[in-house]
Tab-separated table of C-alpha atoms in Angstrom:
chain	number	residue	atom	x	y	z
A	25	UNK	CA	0.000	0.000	0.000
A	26	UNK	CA	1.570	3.156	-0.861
A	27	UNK	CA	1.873	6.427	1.539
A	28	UNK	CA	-0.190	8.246	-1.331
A	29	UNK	CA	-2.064	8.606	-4.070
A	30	UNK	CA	-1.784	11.560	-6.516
A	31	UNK	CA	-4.771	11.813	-8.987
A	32	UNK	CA	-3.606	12.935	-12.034
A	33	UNK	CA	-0.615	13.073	-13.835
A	34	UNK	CA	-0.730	16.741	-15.418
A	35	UNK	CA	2.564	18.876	-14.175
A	36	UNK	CA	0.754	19.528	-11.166
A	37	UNK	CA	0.460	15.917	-10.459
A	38	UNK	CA	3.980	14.693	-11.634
A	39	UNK	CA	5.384	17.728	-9.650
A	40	UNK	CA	3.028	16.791	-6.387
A	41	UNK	CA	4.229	13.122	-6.387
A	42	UNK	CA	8.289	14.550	-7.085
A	43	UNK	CA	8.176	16.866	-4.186
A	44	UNK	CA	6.253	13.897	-2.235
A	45	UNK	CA	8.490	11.436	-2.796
A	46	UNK	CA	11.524	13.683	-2.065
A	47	UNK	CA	10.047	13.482	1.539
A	48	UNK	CA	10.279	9.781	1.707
A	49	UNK	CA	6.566	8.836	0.960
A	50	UNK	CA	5.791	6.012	-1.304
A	51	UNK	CA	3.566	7.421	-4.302
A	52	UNK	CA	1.452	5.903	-6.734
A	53	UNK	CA	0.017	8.102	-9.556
A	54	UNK	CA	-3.256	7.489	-11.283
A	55	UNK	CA	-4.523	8.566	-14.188
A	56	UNK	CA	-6.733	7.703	-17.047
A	57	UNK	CA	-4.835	8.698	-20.097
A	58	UNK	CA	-1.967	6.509	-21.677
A	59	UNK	CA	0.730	9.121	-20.571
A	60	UNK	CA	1.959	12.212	-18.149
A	61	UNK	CA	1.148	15.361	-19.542
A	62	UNK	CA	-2.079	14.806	-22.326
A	63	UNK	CA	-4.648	17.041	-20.681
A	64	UNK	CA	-4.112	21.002	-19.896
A	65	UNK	CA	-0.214	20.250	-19.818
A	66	UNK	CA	-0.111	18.901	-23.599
A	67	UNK	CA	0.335	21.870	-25.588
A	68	UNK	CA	-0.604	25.135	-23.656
A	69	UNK	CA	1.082	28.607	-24.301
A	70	UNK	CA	4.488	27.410	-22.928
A	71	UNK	CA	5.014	30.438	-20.428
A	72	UNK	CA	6.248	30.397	-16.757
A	73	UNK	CA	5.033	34.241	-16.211
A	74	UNK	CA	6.000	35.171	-12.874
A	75	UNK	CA	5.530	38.836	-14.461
A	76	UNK	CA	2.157	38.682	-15.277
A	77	UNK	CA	0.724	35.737	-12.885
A	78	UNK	CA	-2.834	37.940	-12.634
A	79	UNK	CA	-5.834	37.021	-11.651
A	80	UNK	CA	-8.527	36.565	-14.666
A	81	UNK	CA	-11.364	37.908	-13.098
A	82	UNK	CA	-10.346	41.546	-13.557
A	83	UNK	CA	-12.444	44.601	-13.459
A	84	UNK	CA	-12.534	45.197	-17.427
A	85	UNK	CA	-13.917	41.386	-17.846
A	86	UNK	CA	-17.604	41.730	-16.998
A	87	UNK	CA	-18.293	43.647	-19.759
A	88	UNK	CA	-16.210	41.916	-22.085
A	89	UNK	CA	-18.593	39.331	-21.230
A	90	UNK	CA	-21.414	41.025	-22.181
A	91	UNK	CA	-20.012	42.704	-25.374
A	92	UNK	CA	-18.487	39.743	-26.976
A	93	UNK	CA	-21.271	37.205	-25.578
A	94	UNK	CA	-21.882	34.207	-28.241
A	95	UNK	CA	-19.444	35.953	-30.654
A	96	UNK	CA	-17.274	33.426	-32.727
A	97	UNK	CA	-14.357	36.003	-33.494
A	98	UNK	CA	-14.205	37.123	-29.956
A	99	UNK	CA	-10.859	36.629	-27.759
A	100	UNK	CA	-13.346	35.701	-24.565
A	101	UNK	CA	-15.916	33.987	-25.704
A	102	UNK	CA	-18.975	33.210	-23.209
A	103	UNK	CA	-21.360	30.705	-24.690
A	104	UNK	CA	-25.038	31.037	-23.926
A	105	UNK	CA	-25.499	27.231	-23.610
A	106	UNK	CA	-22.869	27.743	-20.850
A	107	UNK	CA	-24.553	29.874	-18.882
A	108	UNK	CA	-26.713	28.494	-16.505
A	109	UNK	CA	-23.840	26.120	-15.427
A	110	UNK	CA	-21.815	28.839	-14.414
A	111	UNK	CA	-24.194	29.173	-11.610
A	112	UNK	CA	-22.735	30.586	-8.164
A	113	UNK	CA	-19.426	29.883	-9.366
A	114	UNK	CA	-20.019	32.756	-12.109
A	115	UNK	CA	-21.709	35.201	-9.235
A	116	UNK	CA	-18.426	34.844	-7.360
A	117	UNK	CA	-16.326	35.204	-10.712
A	118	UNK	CA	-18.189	38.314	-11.358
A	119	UNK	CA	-17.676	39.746	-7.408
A	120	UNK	CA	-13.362	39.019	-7.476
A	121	UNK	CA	-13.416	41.343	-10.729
A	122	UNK	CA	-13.907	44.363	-8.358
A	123	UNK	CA	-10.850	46.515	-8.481
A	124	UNK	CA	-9.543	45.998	-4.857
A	125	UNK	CA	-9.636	42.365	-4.914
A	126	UNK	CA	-7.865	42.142	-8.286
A	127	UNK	CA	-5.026	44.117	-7.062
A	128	UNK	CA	-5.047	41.941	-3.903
A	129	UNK	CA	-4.997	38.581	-5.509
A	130	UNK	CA	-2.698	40.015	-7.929
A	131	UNK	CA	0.123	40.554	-5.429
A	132	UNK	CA	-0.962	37.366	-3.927
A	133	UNK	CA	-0.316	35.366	-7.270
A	134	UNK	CA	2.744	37.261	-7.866
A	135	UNK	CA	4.667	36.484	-4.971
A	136	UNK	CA	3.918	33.134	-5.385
A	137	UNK	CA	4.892	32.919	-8.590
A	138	UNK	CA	8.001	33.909	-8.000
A	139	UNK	CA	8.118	31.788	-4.923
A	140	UNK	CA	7.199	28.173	-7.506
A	141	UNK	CA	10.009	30.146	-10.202
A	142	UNK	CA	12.206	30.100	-7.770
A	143	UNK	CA	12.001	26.372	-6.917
A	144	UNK	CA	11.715	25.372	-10.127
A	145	UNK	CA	14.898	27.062	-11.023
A	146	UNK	CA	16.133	24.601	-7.849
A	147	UNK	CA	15.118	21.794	-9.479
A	148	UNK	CA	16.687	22.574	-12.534
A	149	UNK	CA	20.236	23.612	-11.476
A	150	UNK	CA	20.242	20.677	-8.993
A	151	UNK	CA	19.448	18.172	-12.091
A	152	UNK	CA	16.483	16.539	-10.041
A	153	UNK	CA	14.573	17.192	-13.331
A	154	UNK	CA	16.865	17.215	-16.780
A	155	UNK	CA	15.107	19.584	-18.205
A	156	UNK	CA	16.371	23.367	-19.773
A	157	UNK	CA	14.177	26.319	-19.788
A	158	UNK	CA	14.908	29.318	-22.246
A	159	UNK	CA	15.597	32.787	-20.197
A	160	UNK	CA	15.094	36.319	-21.920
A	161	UNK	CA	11.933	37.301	-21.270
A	162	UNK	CA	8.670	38.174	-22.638
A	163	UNK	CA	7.659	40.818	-25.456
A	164	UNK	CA	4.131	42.470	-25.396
A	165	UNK	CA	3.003	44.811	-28.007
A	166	UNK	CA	0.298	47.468	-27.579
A	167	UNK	CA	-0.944	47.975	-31.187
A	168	UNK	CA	-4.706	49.873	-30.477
A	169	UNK	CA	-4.729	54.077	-30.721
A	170	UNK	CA	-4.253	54.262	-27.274
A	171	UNK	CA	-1.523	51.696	-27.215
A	172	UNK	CA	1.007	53.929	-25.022
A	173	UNK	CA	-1.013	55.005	-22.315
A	174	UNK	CA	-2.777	51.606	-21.636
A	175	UNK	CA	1.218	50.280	-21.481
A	176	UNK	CA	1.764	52.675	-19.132
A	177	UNK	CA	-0.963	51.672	-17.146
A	178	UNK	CA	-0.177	48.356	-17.307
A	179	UNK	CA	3.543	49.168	-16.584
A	180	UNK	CA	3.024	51.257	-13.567
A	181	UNK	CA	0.510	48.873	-12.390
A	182	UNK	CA	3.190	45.609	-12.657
A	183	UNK	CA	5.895	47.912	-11.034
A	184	UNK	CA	3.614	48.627	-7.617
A	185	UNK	CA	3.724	44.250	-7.603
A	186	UNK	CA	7.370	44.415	-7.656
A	187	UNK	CA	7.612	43.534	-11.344
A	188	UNK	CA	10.634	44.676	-13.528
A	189	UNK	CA	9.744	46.053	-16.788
A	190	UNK	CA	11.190	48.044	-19.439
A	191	UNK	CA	9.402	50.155	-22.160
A	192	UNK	CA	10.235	49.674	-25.579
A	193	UNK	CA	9.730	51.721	-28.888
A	194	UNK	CA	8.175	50.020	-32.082
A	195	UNK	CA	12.123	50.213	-33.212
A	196	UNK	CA	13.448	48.483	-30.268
A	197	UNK	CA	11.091	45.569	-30.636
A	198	UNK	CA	12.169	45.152	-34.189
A	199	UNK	CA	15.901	45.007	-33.051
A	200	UNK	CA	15.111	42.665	-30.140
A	201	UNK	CA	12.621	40.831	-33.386
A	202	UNK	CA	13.583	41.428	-36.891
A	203	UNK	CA	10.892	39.885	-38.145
A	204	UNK	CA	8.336	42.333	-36.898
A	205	UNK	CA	9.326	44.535	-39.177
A	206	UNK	CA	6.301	44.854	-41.305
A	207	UNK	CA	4.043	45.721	-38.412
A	208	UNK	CA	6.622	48.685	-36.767
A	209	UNK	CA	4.425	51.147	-38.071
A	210	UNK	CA	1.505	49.753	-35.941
A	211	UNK	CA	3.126	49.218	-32.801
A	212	UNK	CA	2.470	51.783	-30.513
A	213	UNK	CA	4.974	50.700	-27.192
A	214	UNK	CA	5.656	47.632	-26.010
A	215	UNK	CA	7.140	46.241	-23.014
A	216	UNK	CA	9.731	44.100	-22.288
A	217	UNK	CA	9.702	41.384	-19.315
A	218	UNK	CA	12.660	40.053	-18.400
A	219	UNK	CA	11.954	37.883	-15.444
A	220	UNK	CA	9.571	35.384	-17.333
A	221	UNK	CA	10.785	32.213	-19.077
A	222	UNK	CA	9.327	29.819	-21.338
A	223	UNK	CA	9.515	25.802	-22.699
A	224	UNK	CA	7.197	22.979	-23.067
A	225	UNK	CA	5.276	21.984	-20.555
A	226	UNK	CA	4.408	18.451	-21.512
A	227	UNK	CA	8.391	17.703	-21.924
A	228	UNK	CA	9.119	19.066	-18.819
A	229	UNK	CA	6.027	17.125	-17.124
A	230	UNK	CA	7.984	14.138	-18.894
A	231	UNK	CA	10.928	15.159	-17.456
A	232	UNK	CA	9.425	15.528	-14.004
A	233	UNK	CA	8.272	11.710	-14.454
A	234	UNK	CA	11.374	10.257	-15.013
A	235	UNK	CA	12.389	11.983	-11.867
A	236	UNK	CA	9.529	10.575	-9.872
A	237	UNK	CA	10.293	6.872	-11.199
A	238	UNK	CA	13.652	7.635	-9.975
A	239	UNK	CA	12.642	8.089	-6.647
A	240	UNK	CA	10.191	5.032	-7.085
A	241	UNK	CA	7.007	6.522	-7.507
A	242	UNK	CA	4.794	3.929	-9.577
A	243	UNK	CA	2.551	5.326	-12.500
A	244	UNK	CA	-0.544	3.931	-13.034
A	245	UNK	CA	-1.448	4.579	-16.632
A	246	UNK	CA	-5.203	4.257	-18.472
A	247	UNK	CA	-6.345	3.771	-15.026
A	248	UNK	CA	-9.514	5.608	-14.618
A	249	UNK	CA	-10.650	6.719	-10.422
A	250	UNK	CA	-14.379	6.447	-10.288
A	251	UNK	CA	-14.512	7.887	-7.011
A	252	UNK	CA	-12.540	8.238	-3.796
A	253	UNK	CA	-13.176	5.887	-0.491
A	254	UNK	CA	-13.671	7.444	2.768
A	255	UNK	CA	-15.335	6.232	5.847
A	256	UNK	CA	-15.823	8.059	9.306
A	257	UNK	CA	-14.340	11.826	8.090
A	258	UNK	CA	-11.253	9.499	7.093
A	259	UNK	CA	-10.028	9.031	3.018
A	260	UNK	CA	-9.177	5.456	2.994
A	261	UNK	CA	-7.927	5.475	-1.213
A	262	UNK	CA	-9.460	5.090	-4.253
A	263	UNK	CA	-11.856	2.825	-6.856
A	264	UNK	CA	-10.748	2.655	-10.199
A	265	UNK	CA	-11.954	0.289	-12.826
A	266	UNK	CA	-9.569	-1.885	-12.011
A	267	UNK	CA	-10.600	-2.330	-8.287
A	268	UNK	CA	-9.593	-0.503	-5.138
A	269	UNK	CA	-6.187	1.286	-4.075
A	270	UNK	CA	-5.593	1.652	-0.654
A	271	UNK	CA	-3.519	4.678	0.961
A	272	UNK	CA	-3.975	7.116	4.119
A	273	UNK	CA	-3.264	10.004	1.923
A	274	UNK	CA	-4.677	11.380	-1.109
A	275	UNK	CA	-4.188	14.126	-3.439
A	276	UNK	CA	-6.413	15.328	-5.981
A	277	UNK	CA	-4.438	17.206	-9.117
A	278	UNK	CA	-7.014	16.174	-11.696
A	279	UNK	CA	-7.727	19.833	-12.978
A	280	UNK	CA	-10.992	20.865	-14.299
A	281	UNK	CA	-12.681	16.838	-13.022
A	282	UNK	CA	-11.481	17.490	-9.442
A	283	UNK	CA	-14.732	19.266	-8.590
A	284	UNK	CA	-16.420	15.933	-10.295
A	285	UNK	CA	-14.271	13.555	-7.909
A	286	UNK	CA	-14.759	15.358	-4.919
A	287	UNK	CA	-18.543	16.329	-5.089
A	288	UNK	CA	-19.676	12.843	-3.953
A	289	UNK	CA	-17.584	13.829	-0.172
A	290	UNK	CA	-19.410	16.796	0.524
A	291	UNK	CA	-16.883	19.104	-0.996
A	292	UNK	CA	-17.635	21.812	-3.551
A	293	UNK	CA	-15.122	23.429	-5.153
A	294	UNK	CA	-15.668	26.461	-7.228
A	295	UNK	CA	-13.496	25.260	-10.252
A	296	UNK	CA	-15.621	25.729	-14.003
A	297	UNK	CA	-13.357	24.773	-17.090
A	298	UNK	CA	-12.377	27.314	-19.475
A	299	UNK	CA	-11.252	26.139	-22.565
A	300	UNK	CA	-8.124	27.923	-24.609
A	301	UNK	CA	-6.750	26.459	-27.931
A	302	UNK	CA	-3.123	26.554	-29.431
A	303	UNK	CA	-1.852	25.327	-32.915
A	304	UNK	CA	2.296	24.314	-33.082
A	305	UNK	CA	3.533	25.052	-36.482
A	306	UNK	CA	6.923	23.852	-37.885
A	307	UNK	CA	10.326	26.392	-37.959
A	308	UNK	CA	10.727	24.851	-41.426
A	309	UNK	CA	7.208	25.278	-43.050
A	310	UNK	CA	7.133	28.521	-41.002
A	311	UNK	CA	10.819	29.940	-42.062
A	312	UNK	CA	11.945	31.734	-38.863
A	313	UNK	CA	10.964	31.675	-35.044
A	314	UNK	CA	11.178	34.542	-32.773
A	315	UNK	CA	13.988	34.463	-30.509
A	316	UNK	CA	11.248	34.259	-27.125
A	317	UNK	CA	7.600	34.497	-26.631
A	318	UNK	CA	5.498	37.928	-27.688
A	319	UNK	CA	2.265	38.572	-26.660
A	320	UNK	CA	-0.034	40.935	-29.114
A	321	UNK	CA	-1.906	42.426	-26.513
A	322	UNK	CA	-4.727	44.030	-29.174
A	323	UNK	CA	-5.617	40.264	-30.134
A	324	UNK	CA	-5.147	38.426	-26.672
A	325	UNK	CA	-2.608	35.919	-29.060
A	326	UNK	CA	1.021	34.610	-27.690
A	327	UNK	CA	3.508	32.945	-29.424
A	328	UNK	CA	6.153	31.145	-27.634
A	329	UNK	CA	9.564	29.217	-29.681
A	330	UNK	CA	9.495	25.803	-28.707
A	331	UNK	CA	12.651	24.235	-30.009
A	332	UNK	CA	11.769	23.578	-33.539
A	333	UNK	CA	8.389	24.947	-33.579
A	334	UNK	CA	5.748	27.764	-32.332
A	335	UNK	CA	3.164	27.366	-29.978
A	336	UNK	CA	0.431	29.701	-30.961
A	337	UNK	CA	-2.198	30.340	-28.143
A	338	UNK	CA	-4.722	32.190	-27.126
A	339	UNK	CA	-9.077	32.432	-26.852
A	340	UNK	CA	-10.901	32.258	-23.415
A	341	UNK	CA	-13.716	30.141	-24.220
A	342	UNK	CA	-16.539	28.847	-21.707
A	343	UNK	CA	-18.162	25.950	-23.233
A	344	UNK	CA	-18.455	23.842	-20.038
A	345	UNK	CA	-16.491	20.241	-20.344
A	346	UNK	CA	-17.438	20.483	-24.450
A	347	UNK	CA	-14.120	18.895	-25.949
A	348	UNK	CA	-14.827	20.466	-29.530
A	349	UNK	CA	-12.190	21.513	-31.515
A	350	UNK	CA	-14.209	24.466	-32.783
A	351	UNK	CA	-12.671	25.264	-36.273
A	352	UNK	CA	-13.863	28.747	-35.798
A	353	UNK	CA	-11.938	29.383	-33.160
A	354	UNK	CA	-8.713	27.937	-34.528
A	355	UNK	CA	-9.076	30.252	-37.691
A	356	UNK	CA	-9.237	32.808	-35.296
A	357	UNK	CA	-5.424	32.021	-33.897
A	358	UNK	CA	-4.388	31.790	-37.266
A	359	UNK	CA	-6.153	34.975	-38.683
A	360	UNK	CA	-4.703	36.926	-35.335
A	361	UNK	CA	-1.044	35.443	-36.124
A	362	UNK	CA	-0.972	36.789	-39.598
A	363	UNK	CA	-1.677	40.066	-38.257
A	364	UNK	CA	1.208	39.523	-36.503
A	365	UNK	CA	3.670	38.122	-38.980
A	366	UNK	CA	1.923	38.824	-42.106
A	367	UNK	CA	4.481	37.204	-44.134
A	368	UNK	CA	4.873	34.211	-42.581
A	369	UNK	CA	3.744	30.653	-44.010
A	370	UNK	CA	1.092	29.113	-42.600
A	371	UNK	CA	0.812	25.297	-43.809
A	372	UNK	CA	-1.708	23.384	-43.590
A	373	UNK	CA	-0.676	21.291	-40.961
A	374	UNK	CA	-1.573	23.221	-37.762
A	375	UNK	CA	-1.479	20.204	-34.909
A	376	UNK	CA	-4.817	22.726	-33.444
A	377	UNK	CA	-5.450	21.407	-29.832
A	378	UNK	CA	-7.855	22.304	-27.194
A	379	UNK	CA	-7.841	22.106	-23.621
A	380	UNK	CA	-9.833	22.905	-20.063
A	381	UNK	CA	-7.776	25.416	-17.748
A	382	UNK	CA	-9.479	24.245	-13.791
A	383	UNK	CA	-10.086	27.816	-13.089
A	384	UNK	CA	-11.419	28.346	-9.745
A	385	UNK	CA	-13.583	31.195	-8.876
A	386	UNK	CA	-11.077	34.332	-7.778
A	387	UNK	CA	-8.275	33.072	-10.334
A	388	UNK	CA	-6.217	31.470	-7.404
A	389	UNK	CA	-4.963	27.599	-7.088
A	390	UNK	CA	-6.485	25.472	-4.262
A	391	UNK	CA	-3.965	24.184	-2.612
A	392	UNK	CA	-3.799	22.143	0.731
A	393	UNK	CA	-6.198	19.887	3.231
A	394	UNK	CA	-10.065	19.240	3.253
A	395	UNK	CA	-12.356	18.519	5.949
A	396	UNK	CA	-11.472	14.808	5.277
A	397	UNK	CA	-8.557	13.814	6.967
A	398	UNK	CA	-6.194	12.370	4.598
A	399	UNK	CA	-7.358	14.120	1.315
A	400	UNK	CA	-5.921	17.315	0.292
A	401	UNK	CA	-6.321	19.056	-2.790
A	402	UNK	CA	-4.073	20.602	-5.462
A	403	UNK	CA	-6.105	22.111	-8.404
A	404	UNK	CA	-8.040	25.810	-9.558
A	405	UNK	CA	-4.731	26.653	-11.525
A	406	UNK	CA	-6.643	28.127	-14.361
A	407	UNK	CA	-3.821	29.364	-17.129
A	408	UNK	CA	-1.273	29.492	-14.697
A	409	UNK	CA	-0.303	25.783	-14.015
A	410	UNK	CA	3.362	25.041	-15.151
A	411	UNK	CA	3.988	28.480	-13.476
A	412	UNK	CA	2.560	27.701	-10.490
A	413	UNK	CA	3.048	23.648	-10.188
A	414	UNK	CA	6.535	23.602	-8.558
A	415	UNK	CA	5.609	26.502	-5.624
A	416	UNK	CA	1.927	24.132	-5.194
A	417	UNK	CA	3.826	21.210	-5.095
A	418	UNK	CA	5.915	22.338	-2.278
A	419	UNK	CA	2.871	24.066	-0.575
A	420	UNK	CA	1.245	20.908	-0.363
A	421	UNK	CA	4.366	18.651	0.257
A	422	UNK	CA	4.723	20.847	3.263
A	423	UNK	CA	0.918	20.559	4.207
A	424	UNK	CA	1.081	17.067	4.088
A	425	UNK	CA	3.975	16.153	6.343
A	426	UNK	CA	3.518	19.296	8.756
A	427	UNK	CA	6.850	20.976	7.674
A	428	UNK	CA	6.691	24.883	7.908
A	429	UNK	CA	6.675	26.782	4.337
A	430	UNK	CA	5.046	28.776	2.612
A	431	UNK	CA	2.011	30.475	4.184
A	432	UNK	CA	-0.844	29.052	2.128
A	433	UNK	CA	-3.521	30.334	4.463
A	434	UNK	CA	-4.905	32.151	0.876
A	435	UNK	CA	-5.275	29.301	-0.998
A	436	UNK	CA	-6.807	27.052	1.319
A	437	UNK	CA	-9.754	25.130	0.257
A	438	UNK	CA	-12.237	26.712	2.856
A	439	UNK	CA	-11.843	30.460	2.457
A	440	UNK	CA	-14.491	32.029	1.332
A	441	UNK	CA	-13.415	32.695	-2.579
A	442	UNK	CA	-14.738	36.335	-2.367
């Protein structure tokens, strides 16, 4: 019987069982797919952001909402068919968009970014994960009328959080990126963000895996948990398809279906999925990559180098657990990266995926113990997972064998989420 279970094997998972089994627990990960790393970890934007780890309910969202409700084209998308899901869950969205709490959770989230960067980079230079991240920072343009003075709000506002920045000129960028030359003339400003770094985050998960088999942690593969055993305010393990899996400790990092799993015990947690979508294409059918990741803040698009290709990203969507690959919204990432690199090649080949961020409802992970002894919690990461999975894991390592840490009294899973 092992010490514990970790449900899911996403790169808050793998990292959870690492940082457990670095303790000297015995771990056994479960999870339904064939391999680490196929859900929200497979092919995301690629960024570890401790520069811009905000909150998404901000106070300009509400009435994106309304203004770009049902609207195929539209960067945040809000499906009608959605809606009544959404529920209390959207009531308390709507209520952490107020201005004060943003700024609050934003300073929260920052810190703690930093704090998970910070052990990542640990885990790197120690090679307890083999695994090389790409340093230089991140590039967003401002390309509307009013480009300059919304970058300088957004500048001043990342500078009160401790942020470094530096402002750049439309001639700048194209010396830092040559080949945004034939867009200078719309760039307004831009800033530059040195602190934030970038890679895949389904390699790394791999990498992360290896690590944890290292330290004997058994994966359980195509194993799917139907629901989790507890008896007397006690968790007691797990039934899967395959039968039962006994362990006194239990950890639930299974992203947007962790609500699902731990409904049946009495606990709710405000987590809705919010789909995004990416397409990779190929440095040789595309012709160049940028030398790190820019963000076009006027289409809500990123584009990150990964090696041999670029990950294209963006689109908020809520569409409840709907796995449709919507090819509207993938001609939307491609129509928004021409406007970016108008010359570039697209082929045809665009690898478009689709994915559920677990965001909970004030943009901030859940992270730590429930009211059943023995089952803790590691989930609500929304868009900030690989960022934020090495700083959780330790979080909950340290909740789990009583250690003192970091102080996650704000992402606990009773607070009130308003």
């Amino acid at each position: 019987m092992p010490d514990a279970i970790v449900v899911g094997a996403g790169v808050i998972g793998t990292t959870t069982a690492l940082y457990l089994a670095r303790e000297g627990l015995s771990v056994q990960v479960v999870d339904g797919r064939a391999e680490a790393g196929l859900e929200t970890s497979f092919a995301n934007g690629g960024l570890v952001t401790p520069s811009t780890a905000l909150p998404w309910c901000s106070p300009g969202v509400p009435g994106m909402l309304l203004r770009w409700i049902g609207r195929e084209d539209a960067p945040l998308l809000l499906r009608p068919s959605a809606i009544p899901r959404l529920g209390l869950w959207g009531l308390k969205f709507l209520a952490n968009c107020r201005p004060s709490k943003y700024t609050q959770s934003s300073r929260s989230l920052t810190r703690f970014a930093r704090e998970s960067l910070t052990e990542t980079e640990a885990l790197l230079a120690q090679r307890t994960v083999d695994y090389e991240l790409s340093h230089g920072g991140l590039l967003e343009l401002y390309r509307d009328d009013d480009g300059i003075a919304t970058m300088e709000r957004y500048a001043v506002f990342l500078e009160g959080l401790g942020v470094r920045t530096a402002r750049l000129s439309a001639a700048d960028c194209v010396a830092l990126e040559p080949d945004l030359a034939p867009i200078a003339p719309t760039i307004r400003a831009a800033l530059h963000l040195p602190d934030d770094a970038w890679g895949d985050a389904r390699k790394f998960t791999l990498a992360v895996e290896t690590s944890a088999r290292e330290r004997n942690v058994e994966f359980s593969f195509g194993t799917q948990v139907t629901r989790l055993l507890a008896s007397s305010g006690r968790i007691e393990g797990i039934e899967t398809q395959e039968g039962r899996i006994e362990a006194r400790t239990v950890v639930v990092c299974a992203g947007a279906s962790s609500k699902r799993l731990l409904a049946p015990l009495g606990i709710r947690l405000p987590i809705e999925p919010v789909k995004g979508y990416s397409i990779s294409l190929a440095r040789k059918d595309l012709g160049f990559l940028p030398n790190r990741p820019i963000v076009d803040d006027t289409a809500h698009l990123g584009v990150t180098p990964l090696g041999d290709h670029l990950r294209i990203a963006g689109t908020i969507e809520f569409d409840g657990y709907n796995p449709t690959l919507r090819p509207g919204r993938v001609r939307n990432l491609v129509s928004a990266f021409k406007g970016l690199f108008p010359e570039a090649r697209v082929p045809e080949q665009l690898n478009a995926w689709c994915g559920f961020r677990p965001m909970s409802a004030d943009s901030m992970p859940i992270v730590g113990g429930t009211q059943i002894g023995g089952l803790y919690v590691n989930s609500g990461h929304g868009a900030l997972g690989w960022t934020l999975a090495c700083g959780s894991a330790r979080l909950l390592t340290d909740s789990v064998t009583g250690r003192p840490g970091i102080d996650g009294t704000l992402f606990a899973t009773g607070r009130s989420f308003l």
